[in-house]
Short mmCIF file of C-alpha atoms in Angstrom, two decimals:
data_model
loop_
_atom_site.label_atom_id
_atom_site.label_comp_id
_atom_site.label_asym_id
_atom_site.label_seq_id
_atom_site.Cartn_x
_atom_site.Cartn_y
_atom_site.Cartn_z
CA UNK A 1 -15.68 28.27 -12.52
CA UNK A 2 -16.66 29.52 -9.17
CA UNK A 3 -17.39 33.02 -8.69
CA UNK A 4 -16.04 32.76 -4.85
CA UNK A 5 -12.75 34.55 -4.29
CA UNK A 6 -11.41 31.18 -3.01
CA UNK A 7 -12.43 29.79 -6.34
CA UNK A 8 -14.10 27.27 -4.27
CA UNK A 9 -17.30 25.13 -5.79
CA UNK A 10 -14.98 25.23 -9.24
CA UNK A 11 -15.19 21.60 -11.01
CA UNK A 12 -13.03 21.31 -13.92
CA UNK A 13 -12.25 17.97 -16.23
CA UNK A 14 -8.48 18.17 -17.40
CA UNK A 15 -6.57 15.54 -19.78
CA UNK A 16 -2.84 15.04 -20.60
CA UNK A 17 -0.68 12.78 -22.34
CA UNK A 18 3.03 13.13 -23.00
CA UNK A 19 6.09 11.00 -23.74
CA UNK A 20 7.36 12.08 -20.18
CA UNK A 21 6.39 12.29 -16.49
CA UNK A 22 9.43 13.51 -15.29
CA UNK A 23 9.56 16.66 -17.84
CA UNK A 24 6.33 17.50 -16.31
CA UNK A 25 7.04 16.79 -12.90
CA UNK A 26 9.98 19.46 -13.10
CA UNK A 27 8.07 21.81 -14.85
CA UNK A 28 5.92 21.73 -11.59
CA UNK A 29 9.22 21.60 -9.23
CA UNK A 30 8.08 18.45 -8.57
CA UNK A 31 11.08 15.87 -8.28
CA UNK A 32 10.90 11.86 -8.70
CA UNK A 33 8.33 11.62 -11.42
CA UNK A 34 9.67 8.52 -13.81
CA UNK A 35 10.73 9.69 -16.97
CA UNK A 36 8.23 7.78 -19.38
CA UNK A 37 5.16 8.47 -21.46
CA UNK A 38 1.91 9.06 -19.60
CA UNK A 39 -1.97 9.93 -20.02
CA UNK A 40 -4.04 10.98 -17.31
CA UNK A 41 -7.74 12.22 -17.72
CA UNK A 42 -10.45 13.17 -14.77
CA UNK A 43 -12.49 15.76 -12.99
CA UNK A 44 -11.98 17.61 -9.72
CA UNK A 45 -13.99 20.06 -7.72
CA UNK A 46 -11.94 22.37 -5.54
CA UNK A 47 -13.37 22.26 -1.64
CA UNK A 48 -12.12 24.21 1.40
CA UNK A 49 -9.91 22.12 2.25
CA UNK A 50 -9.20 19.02 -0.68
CA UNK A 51 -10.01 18.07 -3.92
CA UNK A 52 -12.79 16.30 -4.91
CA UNK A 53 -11.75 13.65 -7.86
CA UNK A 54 -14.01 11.49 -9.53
CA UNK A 55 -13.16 8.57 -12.09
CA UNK A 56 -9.94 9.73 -12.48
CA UNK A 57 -6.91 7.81 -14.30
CA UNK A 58 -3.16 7.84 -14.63
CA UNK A 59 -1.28 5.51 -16.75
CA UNK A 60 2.17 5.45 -17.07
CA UNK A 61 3.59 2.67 -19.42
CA UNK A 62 1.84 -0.14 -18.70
CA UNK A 63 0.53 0.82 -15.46
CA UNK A 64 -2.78 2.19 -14.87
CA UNK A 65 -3.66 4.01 -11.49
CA UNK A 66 -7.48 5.22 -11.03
CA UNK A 67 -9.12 6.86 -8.12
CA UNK A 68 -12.15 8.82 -7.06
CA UNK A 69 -12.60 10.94 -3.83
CA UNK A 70 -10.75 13.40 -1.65
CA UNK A 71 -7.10 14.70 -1.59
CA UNK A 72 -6.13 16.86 1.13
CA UNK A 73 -4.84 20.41 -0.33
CA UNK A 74 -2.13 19.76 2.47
CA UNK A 75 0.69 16.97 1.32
CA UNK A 76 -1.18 13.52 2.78
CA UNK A 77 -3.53 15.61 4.81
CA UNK A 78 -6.06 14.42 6.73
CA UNK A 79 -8.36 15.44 4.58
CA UNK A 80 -7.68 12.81 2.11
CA UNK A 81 -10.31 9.80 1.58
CA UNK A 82 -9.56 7.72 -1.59
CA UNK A 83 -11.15 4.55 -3.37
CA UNK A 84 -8.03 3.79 -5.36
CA UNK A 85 -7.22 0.85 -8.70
CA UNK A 86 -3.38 -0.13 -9.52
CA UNK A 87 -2.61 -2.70 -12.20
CA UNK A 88 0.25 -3.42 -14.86
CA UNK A 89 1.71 -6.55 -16.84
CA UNK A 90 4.49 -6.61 -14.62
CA UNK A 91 5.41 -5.10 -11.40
CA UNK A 92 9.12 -5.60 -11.79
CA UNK A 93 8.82 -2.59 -14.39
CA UNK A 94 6.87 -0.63 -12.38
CA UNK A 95 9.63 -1.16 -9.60
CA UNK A 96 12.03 -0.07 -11.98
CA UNK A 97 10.24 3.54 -12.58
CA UNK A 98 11.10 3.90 -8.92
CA UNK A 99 14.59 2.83 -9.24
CA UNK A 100 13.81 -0.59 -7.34
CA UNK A 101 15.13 -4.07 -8.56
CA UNK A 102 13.77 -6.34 -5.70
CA UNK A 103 10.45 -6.60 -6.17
CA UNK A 104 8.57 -10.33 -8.11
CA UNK A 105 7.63 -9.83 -11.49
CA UNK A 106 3.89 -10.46 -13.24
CA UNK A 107 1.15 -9.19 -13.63
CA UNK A 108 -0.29 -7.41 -10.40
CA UNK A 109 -3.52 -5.43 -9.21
CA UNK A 110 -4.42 -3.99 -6.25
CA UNK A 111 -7.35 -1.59 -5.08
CA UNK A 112 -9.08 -0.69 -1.75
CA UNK A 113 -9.96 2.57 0.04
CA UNK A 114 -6.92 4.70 1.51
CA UNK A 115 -7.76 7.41 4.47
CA UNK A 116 -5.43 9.65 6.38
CA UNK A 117 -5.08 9.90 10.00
CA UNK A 118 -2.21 12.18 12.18
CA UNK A 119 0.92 10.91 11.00
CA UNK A 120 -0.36 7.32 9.61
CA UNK A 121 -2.70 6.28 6.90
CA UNK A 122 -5.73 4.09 7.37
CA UNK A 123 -6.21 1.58 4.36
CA UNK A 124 -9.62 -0.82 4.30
CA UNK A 125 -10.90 -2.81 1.81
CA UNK A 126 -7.78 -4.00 0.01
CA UNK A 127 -7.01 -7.01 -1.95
CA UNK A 128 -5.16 -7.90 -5.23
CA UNK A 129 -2.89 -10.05 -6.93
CA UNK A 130 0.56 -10.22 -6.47
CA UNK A 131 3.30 -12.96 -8.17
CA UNK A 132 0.53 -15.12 -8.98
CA UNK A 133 -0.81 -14.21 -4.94
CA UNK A 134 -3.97 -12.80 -3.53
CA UNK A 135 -3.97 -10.96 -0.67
CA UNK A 136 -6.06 -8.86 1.95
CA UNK A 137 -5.14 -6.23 3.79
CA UNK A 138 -7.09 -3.86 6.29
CA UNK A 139 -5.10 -0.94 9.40
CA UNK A 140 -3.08 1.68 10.08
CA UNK A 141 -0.10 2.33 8.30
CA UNK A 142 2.06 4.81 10.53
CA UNK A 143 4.22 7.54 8.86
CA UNK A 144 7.04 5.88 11.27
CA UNK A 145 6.38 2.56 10.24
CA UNK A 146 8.28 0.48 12.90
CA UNK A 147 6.95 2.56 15.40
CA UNK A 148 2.61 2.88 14.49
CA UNK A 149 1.59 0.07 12.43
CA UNK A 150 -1.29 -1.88 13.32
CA UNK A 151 -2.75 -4.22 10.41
CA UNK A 152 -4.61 -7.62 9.47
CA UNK A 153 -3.08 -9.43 6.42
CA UNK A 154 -4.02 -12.83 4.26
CA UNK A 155 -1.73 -13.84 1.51
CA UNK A 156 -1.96 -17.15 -0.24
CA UNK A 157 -0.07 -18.33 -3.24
CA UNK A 158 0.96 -21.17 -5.56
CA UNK A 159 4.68 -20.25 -4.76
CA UNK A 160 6.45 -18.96 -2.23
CA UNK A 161 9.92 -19.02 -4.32
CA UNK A 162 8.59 -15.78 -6.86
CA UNK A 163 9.31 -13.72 -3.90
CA UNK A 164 12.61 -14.34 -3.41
CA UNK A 165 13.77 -11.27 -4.59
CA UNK A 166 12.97 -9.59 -1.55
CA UNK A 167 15.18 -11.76 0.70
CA UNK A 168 17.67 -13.48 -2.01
CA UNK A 169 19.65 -15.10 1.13
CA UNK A 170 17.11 -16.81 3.05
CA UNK A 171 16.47 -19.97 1.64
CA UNK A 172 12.70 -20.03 0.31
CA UNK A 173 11.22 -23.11 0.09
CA UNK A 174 9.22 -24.18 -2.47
CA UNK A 175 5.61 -24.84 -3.69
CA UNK A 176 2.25 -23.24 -1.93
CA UNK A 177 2.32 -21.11 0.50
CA UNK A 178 -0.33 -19.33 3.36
CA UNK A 179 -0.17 -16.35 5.91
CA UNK A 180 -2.47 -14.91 7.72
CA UNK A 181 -2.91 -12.65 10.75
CA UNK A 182 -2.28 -9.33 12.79
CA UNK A 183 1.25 -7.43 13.24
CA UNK A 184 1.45 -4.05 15.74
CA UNK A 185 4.45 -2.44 15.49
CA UNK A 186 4.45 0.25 18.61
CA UNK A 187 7.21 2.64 20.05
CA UNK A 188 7.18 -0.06 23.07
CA UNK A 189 6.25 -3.61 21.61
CA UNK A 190 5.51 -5.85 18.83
CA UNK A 191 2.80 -8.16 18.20
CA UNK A 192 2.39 -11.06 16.41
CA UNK A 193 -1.75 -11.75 16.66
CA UNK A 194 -3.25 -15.19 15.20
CA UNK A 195 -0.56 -15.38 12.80
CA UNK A 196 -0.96 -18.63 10.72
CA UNK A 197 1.25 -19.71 8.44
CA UNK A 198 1.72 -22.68 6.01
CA UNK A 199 4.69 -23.33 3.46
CA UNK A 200 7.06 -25.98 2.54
CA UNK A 201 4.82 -28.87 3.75
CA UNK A 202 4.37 -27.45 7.23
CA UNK A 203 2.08 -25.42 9.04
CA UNK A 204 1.91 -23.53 12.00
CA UNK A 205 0.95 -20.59 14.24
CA UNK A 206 2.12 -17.59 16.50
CA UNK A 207 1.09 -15.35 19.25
CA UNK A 208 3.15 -13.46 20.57
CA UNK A 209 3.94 -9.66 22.31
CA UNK A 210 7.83 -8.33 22.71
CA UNK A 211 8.28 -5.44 24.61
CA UNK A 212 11.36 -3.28 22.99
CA UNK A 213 14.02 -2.96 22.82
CA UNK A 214 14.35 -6.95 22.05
CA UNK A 215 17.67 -6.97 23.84
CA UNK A 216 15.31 -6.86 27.05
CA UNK A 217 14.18 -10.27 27.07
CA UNK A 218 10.63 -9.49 28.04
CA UNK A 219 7.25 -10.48 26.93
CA UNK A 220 5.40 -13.67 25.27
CA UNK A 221 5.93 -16.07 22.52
CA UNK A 222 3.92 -19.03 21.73
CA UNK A 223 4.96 -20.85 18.73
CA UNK A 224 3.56 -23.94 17.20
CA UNK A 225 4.85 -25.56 14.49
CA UNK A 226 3.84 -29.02 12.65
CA UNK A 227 5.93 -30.46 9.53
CA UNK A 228 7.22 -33.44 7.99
CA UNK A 229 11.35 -33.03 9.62
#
């Protein structure tokens, strides 16, 4: 323990286990927690203004979430800089702890580095497995999502179908599938940057820039598109 008033320089390991988040979450008048059995174990060193974790670890069910670096003492401050690990047998479960039913099932892993900026989050370095998918991703993640979003994606898969759950009325069509490319999503346009695509037997590519609100009718779009009908 620091001596400092602040109790700043204090590094302390902690460990719990429990048959329920959610108990513990209220205890803390903390709301949303799922209500199933956990462990976590770590260290921290309390900083001016953040925590300092290292090879920390939460698992809840099957899920297992580690992470090492710096949480902001303020909610998503700025001062937060994380390398962070997800995985579980199946996301649809993990879904399910957050009371969501739309999400693919499987096995799934991600892990990359997670910064914050003023009202968005910067993410770098991340890839993982999704529905039998890899993917990239790297950019800003705005608070307001449809309004400061700027990020690069690649996602390629065996099948495009296990993701129907997102969309269950479009019509997914089947087999392999590729994407690949930049989306901005600003308070005045969107963008659509080297986006490649491939699915169903054809391929393609866009490039465009749509000022908003759509209903204007201004900007570009260049679309090219080669298939078998």
């Amino acid at each position: 323990l620091s001596p400092k008033a602040d109790w700043q320089g204090t590094r302390l390991s902690f460990e719990a286990a429990g048959p329920s988040l959610a108990r513990v979450g209220r205890a803390a008048d903390f709301a949303g927690l799922p209500d199933a059995q956990f462990s976590a174990a770590g260290e921290f060193e309390l900083q001016a203004a953040s925590l300092d974790f290292r090879d920390s670890m939460l698992k809840v069910a099957d899920n297992a979430f580690a992470w090492s670096g710096q949480v902001g003492k303020a909610p998503l401050g700025r001062d937060t800089d994380l390398r962070f690990s997800l995985k579980g047998q199946n996301l649809r479960d993990l879904a399910a702890l957050a009371g969501r039913s739309d999400l693919p099932g499987g096995p799934y892993q991600v892990q990359g580095r997670l910064r914050r900026l003023p009202a968005a989050s910067r993410f770098d370095e991340v890839r993982g497995q999704l529905a039998g998918a890899s993917f990239t991703l790297r950019g800003r993640v705005g608070d307001r999502f449809m309004r400061d979003t700027d990020i690069v994606v690649a996602v390629e898969g065996p099948r495009l179908a296990a993701f129907a759950t997102l969309l269950p009325a479009w019509p997914w069509p089947a087999g392999a599938f590729r994407l690949e490319g930049g989306l901005l999503l600003g308070a005045q346009r969107i963008e659509l940057r080297k986006l490649r695509f491939a699915a169903g037997g054809a391929n393609g590519r866009v490039d465009a820039s749509l000022a908003l609100p759509l209903e204007t009718v201004r900007g570009r779009f260049d679309l090219q598109v080669q298939g078998p009908d």
